[in-house]
Coordinates of C-alpha atoms in Angstrom, one line a residue:
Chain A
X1 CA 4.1 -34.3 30.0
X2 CA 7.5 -36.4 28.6
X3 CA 9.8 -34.5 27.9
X4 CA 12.1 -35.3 25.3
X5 CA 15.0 -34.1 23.1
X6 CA 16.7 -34.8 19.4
X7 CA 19.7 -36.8 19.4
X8 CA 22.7 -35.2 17.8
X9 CA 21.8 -35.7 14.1
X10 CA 25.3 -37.0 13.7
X11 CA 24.3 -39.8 16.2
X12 CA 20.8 -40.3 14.3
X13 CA 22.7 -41.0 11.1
X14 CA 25.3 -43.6 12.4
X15 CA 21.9 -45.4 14.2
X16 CA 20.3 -45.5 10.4
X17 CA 24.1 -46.5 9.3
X18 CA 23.5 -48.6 5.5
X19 CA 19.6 -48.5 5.8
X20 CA 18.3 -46.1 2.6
X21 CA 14.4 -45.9 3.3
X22 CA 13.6 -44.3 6.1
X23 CA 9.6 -43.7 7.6
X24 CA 9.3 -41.2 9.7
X25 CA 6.3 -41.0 13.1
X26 CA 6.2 -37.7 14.9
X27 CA 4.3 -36.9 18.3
X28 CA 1.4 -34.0 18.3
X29 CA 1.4 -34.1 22.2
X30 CA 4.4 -34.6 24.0
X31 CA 7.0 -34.4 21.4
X32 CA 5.7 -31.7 19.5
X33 CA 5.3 -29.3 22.4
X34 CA 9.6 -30.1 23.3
X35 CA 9.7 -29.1 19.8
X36 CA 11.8 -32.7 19.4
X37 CA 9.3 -34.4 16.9
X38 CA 6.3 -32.5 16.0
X39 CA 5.1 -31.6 12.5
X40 CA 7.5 -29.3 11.5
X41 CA 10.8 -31.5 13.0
X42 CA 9.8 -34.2 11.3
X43 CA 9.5 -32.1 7.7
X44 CA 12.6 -31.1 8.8
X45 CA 14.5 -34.4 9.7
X46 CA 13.3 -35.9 6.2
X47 CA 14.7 -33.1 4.5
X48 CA 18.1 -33.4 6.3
X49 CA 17.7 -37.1 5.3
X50 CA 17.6 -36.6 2.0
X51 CA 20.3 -34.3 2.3
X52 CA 22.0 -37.0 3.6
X53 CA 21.2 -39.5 0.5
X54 CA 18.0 -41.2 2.4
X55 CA 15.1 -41.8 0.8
X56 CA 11.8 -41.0 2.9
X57 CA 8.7 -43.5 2.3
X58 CA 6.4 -41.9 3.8
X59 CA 6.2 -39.9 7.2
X60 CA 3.3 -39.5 9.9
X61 CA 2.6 -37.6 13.5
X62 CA 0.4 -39.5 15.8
X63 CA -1.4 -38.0 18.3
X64 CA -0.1 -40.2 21.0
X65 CA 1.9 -42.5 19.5
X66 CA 1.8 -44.1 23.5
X67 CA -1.4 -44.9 22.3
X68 CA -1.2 -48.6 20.9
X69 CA -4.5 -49.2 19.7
X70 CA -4.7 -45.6 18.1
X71 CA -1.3 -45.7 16.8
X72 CA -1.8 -49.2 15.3
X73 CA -5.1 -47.5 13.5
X74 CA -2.7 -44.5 11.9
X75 CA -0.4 -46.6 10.8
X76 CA -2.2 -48.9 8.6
X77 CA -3.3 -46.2 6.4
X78 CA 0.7 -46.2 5.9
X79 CA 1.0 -50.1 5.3
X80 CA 2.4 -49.8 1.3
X81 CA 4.9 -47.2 2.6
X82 CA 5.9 -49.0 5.5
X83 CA 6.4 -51.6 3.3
X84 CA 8.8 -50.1 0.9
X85 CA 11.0 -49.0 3.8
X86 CA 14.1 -50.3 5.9
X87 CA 13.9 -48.6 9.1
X88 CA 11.2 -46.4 11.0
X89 CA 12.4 -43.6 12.9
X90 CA 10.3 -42.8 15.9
X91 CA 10.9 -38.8 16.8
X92 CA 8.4 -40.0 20.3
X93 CA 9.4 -40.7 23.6
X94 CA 10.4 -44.2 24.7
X95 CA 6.6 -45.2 25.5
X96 CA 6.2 -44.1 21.6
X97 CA 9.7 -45.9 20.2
X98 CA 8.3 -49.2 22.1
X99 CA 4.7 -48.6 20.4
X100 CA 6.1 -48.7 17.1
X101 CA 8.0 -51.9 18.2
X102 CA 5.4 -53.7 19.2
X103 CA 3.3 -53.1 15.7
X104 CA 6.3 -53.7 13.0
X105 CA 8.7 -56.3 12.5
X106 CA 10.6 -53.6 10.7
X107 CA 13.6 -52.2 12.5
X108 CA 12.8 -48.8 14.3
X109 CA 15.2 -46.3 15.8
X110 CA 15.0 -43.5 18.1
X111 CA 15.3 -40.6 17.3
X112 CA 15.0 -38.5 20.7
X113 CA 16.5 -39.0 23.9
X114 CA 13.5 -39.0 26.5
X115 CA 14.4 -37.1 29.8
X116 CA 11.3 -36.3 32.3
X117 CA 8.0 -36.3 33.3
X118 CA 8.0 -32.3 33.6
X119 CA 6.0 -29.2 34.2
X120 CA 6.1 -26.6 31.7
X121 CA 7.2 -23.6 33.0
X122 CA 6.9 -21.4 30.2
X123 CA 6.7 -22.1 26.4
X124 CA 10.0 -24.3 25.7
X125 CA 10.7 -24.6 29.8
X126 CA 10.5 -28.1 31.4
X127 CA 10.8 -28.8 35.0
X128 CA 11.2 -32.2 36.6
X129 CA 8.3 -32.2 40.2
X130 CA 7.5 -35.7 39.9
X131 CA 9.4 -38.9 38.7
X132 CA 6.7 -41.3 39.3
X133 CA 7.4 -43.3 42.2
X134 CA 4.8 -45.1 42.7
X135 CA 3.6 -43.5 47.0
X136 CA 3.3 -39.9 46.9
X137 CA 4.4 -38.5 49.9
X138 CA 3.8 -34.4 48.8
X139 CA 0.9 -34.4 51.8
X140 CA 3.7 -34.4 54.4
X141 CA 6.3 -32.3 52.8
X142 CA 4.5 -29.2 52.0
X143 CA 3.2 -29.5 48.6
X144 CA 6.9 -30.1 46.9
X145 CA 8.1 -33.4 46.7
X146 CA 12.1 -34.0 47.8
X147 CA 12.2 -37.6 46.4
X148 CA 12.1 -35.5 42.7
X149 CA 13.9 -32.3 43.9
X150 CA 15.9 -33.2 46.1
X151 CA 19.4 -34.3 44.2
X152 CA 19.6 -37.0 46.8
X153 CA 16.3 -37.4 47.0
X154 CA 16.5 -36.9 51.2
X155 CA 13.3 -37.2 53.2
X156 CA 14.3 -35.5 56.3
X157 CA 15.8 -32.0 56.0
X158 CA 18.8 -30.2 54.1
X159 CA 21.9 -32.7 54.0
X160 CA 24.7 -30.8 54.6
X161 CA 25.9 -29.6 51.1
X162 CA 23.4 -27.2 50.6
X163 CA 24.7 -23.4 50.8
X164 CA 22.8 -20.9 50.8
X165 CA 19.4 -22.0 50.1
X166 CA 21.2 -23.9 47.1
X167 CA 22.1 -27.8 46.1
X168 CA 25.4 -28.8 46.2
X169 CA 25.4 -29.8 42.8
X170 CA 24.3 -27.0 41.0
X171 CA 24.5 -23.6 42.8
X172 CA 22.1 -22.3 40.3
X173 CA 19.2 -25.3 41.7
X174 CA 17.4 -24.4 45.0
X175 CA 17.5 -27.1 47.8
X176 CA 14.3 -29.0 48.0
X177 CA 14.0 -28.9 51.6
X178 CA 14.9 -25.0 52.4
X179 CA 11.8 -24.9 50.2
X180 CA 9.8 -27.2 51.8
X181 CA 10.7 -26.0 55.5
X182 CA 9.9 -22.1 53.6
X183 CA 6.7 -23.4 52.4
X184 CA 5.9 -25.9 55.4
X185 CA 6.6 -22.6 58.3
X186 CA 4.3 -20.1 55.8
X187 CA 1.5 -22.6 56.5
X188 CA 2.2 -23.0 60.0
X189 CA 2.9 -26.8 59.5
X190 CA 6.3 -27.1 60.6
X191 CA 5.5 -29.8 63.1
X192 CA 5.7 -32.1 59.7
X193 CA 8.7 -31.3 59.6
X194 CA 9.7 -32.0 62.8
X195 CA 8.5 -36.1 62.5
X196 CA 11.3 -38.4 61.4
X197 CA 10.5 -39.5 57.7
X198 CA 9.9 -43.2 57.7
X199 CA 12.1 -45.4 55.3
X200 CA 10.4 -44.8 51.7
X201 CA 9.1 -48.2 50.2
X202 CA 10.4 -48.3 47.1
X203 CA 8.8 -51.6 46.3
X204 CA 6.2 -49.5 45.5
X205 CA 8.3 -48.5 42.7
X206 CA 9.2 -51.6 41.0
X207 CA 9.6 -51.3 37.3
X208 CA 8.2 -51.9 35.1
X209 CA 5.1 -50.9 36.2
X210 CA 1.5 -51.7 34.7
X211 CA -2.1 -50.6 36.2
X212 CA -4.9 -52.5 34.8
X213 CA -8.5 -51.3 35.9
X214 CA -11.5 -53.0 36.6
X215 CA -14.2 -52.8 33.9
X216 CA -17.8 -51.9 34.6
X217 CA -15.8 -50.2 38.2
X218 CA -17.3 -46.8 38.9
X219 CA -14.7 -44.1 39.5
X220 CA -16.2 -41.9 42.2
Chain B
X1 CA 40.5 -43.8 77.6
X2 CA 38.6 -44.4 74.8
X3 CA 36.5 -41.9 72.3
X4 CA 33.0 -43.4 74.0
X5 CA 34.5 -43.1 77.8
X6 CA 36.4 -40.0 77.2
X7 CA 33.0 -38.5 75.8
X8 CA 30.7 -39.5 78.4
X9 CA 32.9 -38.4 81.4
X10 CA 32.8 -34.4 79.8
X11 CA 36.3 -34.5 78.8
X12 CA 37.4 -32.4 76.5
X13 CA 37.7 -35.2 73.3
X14 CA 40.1 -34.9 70.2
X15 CA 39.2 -36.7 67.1
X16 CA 40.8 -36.3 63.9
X17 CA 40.6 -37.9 60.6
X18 CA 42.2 -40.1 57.3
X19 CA 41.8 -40.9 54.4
X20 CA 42.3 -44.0 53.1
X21 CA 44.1 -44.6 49.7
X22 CA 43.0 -45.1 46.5
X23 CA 44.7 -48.7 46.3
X24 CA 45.8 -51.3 48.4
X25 CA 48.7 -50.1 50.1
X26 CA 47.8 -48.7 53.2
X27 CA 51.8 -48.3 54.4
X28 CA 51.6 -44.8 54.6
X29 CA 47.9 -43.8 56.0
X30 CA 48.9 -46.6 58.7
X31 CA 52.3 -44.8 59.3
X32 CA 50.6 -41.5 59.3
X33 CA 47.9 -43.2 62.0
X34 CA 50.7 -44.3 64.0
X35 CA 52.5 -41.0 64.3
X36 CA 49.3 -39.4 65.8
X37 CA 47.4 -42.1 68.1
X38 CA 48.6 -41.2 71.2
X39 CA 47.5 -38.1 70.7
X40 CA 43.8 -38.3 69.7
X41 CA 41.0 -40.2 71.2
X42 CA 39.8 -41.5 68.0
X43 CA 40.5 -41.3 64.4
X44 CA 37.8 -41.2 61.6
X45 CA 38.0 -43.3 58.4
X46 CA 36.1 -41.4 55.7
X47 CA 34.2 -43.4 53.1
X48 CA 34.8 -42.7 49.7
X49 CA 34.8 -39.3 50.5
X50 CA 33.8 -36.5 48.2
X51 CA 32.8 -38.9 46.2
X52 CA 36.0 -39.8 45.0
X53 CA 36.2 -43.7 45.3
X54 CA 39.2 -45.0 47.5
X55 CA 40.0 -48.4 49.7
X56 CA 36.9 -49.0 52.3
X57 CA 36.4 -47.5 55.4
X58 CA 35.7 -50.7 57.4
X59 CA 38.9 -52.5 56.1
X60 CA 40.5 -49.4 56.9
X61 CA 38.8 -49.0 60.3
X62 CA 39.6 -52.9 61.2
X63 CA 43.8 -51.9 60.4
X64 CA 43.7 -49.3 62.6
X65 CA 41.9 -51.2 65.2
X66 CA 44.7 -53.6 65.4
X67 CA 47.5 -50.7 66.1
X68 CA 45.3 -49.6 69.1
X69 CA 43.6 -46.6 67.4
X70 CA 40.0 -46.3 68.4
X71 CA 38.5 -45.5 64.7
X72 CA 35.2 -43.7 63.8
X73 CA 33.6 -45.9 61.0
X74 CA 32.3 -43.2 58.0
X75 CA 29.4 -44.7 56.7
X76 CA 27.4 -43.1 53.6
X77 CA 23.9 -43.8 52.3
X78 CA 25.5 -42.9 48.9
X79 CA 26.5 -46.3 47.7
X80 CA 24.5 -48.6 50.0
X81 CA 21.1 -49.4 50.0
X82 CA 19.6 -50.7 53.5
X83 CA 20.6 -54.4 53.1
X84 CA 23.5 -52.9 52.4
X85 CA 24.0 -50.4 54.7
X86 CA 23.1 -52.8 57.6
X87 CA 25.0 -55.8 56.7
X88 CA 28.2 -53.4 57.0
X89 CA 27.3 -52.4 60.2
X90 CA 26.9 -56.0 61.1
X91 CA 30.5 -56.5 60.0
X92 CA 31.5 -53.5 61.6
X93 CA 30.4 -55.0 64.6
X94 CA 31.8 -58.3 64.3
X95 CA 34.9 -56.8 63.8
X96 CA 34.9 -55.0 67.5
X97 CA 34.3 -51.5 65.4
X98 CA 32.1 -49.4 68.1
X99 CA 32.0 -45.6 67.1
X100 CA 29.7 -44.9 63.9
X101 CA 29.5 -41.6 61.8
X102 CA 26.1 -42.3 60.2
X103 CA 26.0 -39.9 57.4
X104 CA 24.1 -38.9 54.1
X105 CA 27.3 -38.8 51.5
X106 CA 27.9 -36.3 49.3
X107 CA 26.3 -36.8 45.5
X108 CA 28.3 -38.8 43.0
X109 CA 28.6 -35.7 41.1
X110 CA 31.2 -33.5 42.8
X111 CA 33.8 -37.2 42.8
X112 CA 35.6 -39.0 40.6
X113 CA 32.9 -41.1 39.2
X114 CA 30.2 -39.1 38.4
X115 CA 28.2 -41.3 36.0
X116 CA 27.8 -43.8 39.0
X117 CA 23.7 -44.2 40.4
X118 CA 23.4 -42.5 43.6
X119 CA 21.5 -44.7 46.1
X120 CA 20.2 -42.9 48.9
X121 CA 17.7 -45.2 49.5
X122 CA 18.1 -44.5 53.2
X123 CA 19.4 -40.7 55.1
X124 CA 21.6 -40.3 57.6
X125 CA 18.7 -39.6 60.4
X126 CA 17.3 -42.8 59.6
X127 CA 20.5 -44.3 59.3
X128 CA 20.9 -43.7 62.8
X129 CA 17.0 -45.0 63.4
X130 CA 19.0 -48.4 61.9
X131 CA 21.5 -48.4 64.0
X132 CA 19.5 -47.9 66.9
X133 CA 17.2 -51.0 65.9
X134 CA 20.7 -53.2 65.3
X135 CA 21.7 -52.1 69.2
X136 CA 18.2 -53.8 69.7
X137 CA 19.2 -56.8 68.2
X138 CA 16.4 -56.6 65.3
X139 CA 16.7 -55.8 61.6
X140 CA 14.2 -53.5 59.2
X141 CA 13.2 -56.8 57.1
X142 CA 9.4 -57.5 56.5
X143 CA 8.6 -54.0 58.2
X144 CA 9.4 -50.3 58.4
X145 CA 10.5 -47.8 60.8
X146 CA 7.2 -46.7 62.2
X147 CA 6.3 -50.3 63.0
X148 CA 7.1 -51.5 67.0
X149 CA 10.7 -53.2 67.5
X150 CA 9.5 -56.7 68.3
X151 CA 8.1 -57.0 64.4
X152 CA 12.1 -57.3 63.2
X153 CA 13.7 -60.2 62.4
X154 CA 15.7 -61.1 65.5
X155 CA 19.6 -60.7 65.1
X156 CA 21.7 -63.5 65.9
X157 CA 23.8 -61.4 68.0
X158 CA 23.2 -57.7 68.3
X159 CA 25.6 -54.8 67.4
X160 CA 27.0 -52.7 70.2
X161 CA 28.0 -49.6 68.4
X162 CA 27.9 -45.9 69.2
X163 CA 26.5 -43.6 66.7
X164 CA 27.1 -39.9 65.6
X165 CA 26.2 -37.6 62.6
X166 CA 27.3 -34.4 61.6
X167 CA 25.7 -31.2 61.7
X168 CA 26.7 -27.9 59.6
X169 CA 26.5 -25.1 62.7
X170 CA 27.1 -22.5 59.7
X171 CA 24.5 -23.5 57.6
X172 CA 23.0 -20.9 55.9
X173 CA 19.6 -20.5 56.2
X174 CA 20.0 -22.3 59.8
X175 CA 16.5 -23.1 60.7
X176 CA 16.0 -26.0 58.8
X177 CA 19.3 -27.2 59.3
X178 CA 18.4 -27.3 63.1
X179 CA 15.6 -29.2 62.8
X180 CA 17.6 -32.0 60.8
X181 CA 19.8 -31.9 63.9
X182 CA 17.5 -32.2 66.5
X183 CA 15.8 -34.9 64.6
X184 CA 19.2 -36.8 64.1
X185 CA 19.4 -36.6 68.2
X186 CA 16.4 -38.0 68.5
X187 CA 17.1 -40.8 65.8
X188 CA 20.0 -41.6 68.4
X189 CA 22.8 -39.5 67.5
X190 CA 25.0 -39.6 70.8
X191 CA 27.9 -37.1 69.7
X192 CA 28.2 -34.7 66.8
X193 CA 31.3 -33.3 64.3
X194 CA 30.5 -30.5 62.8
X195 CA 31.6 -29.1 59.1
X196 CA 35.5 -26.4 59.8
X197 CA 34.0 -23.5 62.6
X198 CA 35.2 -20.1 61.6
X199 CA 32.3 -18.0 62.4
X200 CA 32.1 -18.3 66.4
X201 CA 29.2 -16.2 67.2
X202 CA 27.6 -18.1 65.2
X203 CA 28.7 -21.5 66.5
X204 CA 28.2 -20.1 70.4
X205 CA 24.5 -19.5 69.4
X206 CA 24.3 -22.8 68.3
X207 CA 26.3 -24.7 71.3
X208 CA 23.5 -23.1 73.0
X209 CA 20.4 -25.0 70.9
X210 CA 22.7 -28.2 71.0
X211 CA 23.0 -28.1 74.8
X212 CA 19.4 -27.9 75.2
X213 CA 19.1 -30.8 73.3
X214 CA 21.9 -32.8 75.6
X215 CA 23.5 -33.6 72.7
X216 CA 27.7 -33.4 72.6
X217 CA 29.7 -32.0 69.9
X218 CA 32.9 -31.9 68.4
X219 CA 33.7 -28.6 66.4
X220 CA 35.3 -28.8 63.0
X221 CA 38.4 -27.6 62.9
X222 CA 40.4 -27.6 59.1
X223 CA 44.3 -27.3 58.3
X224 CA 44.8 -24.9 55.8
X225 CA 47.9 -25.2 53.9
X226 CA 47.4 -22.3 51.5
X227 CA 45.3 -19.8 50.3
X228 CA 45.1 -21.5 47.3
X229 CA 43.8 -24.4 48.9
X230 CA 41.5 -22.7 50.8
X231 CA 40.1 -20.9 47.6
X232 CA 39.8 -24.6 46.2
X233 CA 37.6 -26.0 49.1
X234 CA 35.4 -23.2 49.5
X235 CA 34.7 -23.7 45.1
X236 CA 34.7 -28.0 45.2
X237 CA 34.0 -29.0 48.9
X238 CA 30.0 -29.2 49.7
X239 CA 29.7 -27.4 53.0
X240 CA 33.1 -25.5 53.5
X241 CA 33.4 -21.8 53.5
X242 CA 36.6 -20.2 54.6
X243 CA 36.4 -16.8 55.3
X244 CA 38.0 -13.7 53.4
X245 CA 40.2 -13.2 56.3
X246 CA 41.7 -15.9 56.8
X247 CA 42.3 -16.5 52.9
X248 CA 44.1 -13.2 53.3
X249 CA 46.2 -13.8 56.2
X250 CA 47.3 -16.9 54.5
X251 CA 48.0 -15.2 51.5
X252 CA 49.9 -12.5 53.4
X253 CA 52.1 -15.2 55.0
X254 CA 55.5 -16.6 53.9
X255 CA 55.1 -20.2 55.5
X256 CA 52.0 -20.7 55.2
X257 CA 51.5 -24.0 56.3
X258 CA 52.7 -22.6 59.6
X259 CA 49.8 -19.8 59.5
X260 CA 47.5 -22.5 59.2
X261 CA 49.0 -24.3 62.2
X262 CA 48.7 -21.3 64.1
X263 CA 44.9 -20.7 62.5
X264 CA 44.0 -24.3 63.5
X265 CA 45.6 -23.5 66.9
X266 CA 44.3 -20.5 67.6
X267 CA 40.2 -21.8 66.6
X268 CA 41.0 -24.9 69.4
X269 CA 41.6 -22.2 72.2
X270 CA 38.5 -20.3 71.3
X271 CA 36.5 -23.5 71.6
X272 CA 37.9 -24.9 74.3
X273 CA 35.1 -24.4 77.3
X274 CA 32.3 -23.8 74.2
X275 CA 32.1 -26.9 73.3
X276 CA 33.5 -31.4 74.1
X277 CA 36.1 -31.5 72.0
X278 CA 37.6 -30.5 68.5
X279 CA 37.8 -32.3 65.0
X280 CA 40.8 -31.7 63.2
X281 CA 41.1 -32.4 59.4
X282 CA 44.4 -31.8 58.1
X283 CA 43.4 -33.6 55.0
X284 CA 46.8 -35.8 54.0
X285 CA 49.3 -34.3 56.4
X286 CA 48.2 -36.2 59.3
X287 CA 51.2 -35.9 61.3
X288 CA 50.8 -31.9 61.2
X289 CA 47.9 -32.8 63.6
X290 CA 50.8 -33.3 66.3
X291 CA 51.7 -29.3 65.5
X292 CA 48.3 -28.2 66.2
X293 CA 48.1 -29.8 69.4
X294 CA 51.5 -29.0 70.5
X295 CA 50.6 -24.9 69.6
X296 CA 47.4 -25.2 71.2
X297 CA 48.8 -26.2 74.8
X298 CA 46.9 -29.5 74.5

């Protein structure tokens, strides 16, 4: 899932600066689970707004406000409020904010800061495994993918910061690739290892990217 | 003799390093150079090291070229991406640089600039796979690594240059740290320096893998100045870990930049026969590498 996180509300506030109406369009997937813009943070962000002197026109949470067909659906049952209302804040990851964009000609804002594709470890614990990068390479390396975990993002062993069994940047974060040896040695695969890593082809990777399918195709 | 001849005919090889400054004025790491050439076979040029962004290696490599010092370009897959990463070497060459220390960089995070995009679109091992290619006279263009030679882009003039790595002998765990180095020797890594040796068991142990392997090293050997500064490294250096005792016998000292003279000193006579050669890394007091040498009979 995204995983996202509230902007200082401070910093929300200077973004909304002189506009007075303010729509509000939470997340029930992503953004609810981060706890950044379900239901209850967006009952909660109007009534800071308020607080604040805003006035709230309406508010909403879209099940996948990613979703631009659905989202455009939801939010014409808000058209009169949306109307009546100088800026839309979008408590959604960036896919959501850029929804919203591409539907009103109003100004919208962003409410969250969106940081990771991430596993969830345990309720209200992310991980980043995978940034999307377009060739998965996690058949060679074990399972665990060093161009995520790595902080280098190294495809051919531990660089030399690593101390024991840790990254150099954060002593608390394991290194990748002790992992990945660990892992690759447990299921007798170290020869893997052993190969030189090819150069990664990051064109692969070119942003932004876009995947259209073909209709009528069967998917095995 | 040079750092390549001197290598090659099993002579015990000194290499030591500097830093160049963060500006223009390279008066005093040039002074400091000059005070020490004679002494060393060949002096590395670290890039923008610890991430803490300074004057370039390969300008700096070129000055001391001209004073008759035999430098060992630094080159980090931190800042560069491949185009990058081989056009410098391609100027390296064209600029009569020969010895090459491919390595990976440390992160952007433990410098000076640590909001900067780390590259690493290429590692060190490869790095050396690149090097190897540009020897060949081809380049990595329209293909990658696993495809044969003849598919590059022929160079208009090929580079000549003789690469090395580094390798962390005290690595902790070792075993995948031994399988990076034996994959660097067979990406073409013709000498080694490893991070500062203090635990020489250890390091005998792995002389013994590396000999296998054929492949020569240099030992790491680091100037302490203090305890303080000793404390500091093993906190903010990646890869540096300086023992209790030696903090201690520092501490316990009155001069103690002479105790780390003696230290430094005393680790070259223990390697001496282990290993081909030392690298010493006095870290700004360049000209101290003179006192180290002179206590160490060499």
């Amino acid at each position: 899932m995204i995983i996202s996180q509230q902007k200082p509300f401070e910093e929300i506030l200077t973004i909304l600066g002189e506009k007075k109406r303010v729509f509000l369009i939470g997340c029930s997937l992503c953004a609810t689970l981060c706890q950044s813009g379900g239901e209850e943070q967006v009952i909660e962000m109007k009534e800071r707004l308020i607080g604040e002197g805003k006035e709230v026109s309406g508010h909403v949470v879209i099940e996948a406000v990613c979703h631009i067909l659905n989202s455009k659906k939801e939010l014409a049952a808000h058209k009169a409020a949306l109307k009546e209302t100088d800026a839309v804040l979008v408590m959604a990851c960036g896919a959501g904010v850029q929804t919203v964009t591409e539907l009103k000609k109003i100004p919208v804002m962003a409410a969250l800061d969106t940081l990771f594709l991430g596993n969830v470890k345990r309720f209200g614990q992310f991980e980043e495994r995978c940034s999307l990068c377009g060739e998965c390479i996690l058949n060679k390396t074990g399972g665990i993918c060093p161009v995520t975990t790595c902080s280098k993002g190294l495809l051919n062993g531990p660089c030399g910061g690593m101390h024991d069994g840790k990254c150099e940047i954060d002593p608390e974060r394991d290194c990748a690739w002790v992992k990945i040896y660990d892992r690759l040695e447990e299921l007798g695969q170290l020869e893997t290892f052993e190969e030189i890593f090819a150069l990664k082809d990051y064109s692969k990777g070119i942003k932004p990217k876009a995947l259209i399918l073909e209709r009528g195709k069967k998917v095995l | 003799m040079n750092f390549q001849q001197s290598l090659t005919q099993n002579q015990f090889t000194i290499t030591t390093e500097i830093g160049p400054p963060k500006g223009t004025d390279t008066s005093e790491m040039l002074a400091q150079a000059s005070k020490i050439k004679d002494r060393v076979h060949a002096m590395n040029v670290t890039d923008n090291q610890s991430s803490i962004m300074r004057l370039g290696s390969l300008a700096a490599c070129h000055l001391l070229k001209e004073q008759g010092i035999d430098p060992i370009y630094q080159l980090t897959c931190r800042d560069r991406n491949r185009l990058a990463l081989q056009s410098d070497l391609l100027s390296a060459s064209a600029l009569g640089l020969r010895n090459v220390l491919a390595l990976t960089g440390d992160h952007p995070q433990v410098g000076d600039h640590p909001q900067a995009k780390p590259v690493f679109d290429v590692d060190s091992t490869q790095l050396l796979q690149i090097i190897g290619r540009l020897n060949e006279g081809r380049d990595l263009s329209t293909q990658f690594m696993n495809k044969p030679l003849t598919e590059g882009t022929a160079l208009k003039g090929k580079t000549d240059l003789f690469p090395g790595a580094v390798v962390c002998p005290e690595a902790n765990p070792i075993k995948p740290q031994l399988l990076r180095f034996s994959k660097k020797v067979v990406a073409g890594a013709k000498f080694f320096q490893t991070q500062a040796i203090y635990d020489f068991e250890k390091f005998e142990n792995f002389m013994k893998y590396a000999r296998d392997l054929g492949a020569k090293i240099l030992a790491g050997i680091l100037l302490l100045r203090s305890a303080g500064m000793a404390r500091y490294l093993n906190k903010n250096v990646p890869g540096i870990m300086v023992p209790d005792h030696l903090i201690k016998e520092m501490e316990s000292s009155a001069h103690p930049l002479e105790t780390g003279i003696k230290i430094a000193a005393r680790q070259i006579s223990q390697l001496k026969g282990i290993c081909n050669g030392v690298h010493i890394m006095a870290i700004g007091l360049e000209d101290k590498v003179l006192d180290i040498l002179d206590e160490a009979g060499i």
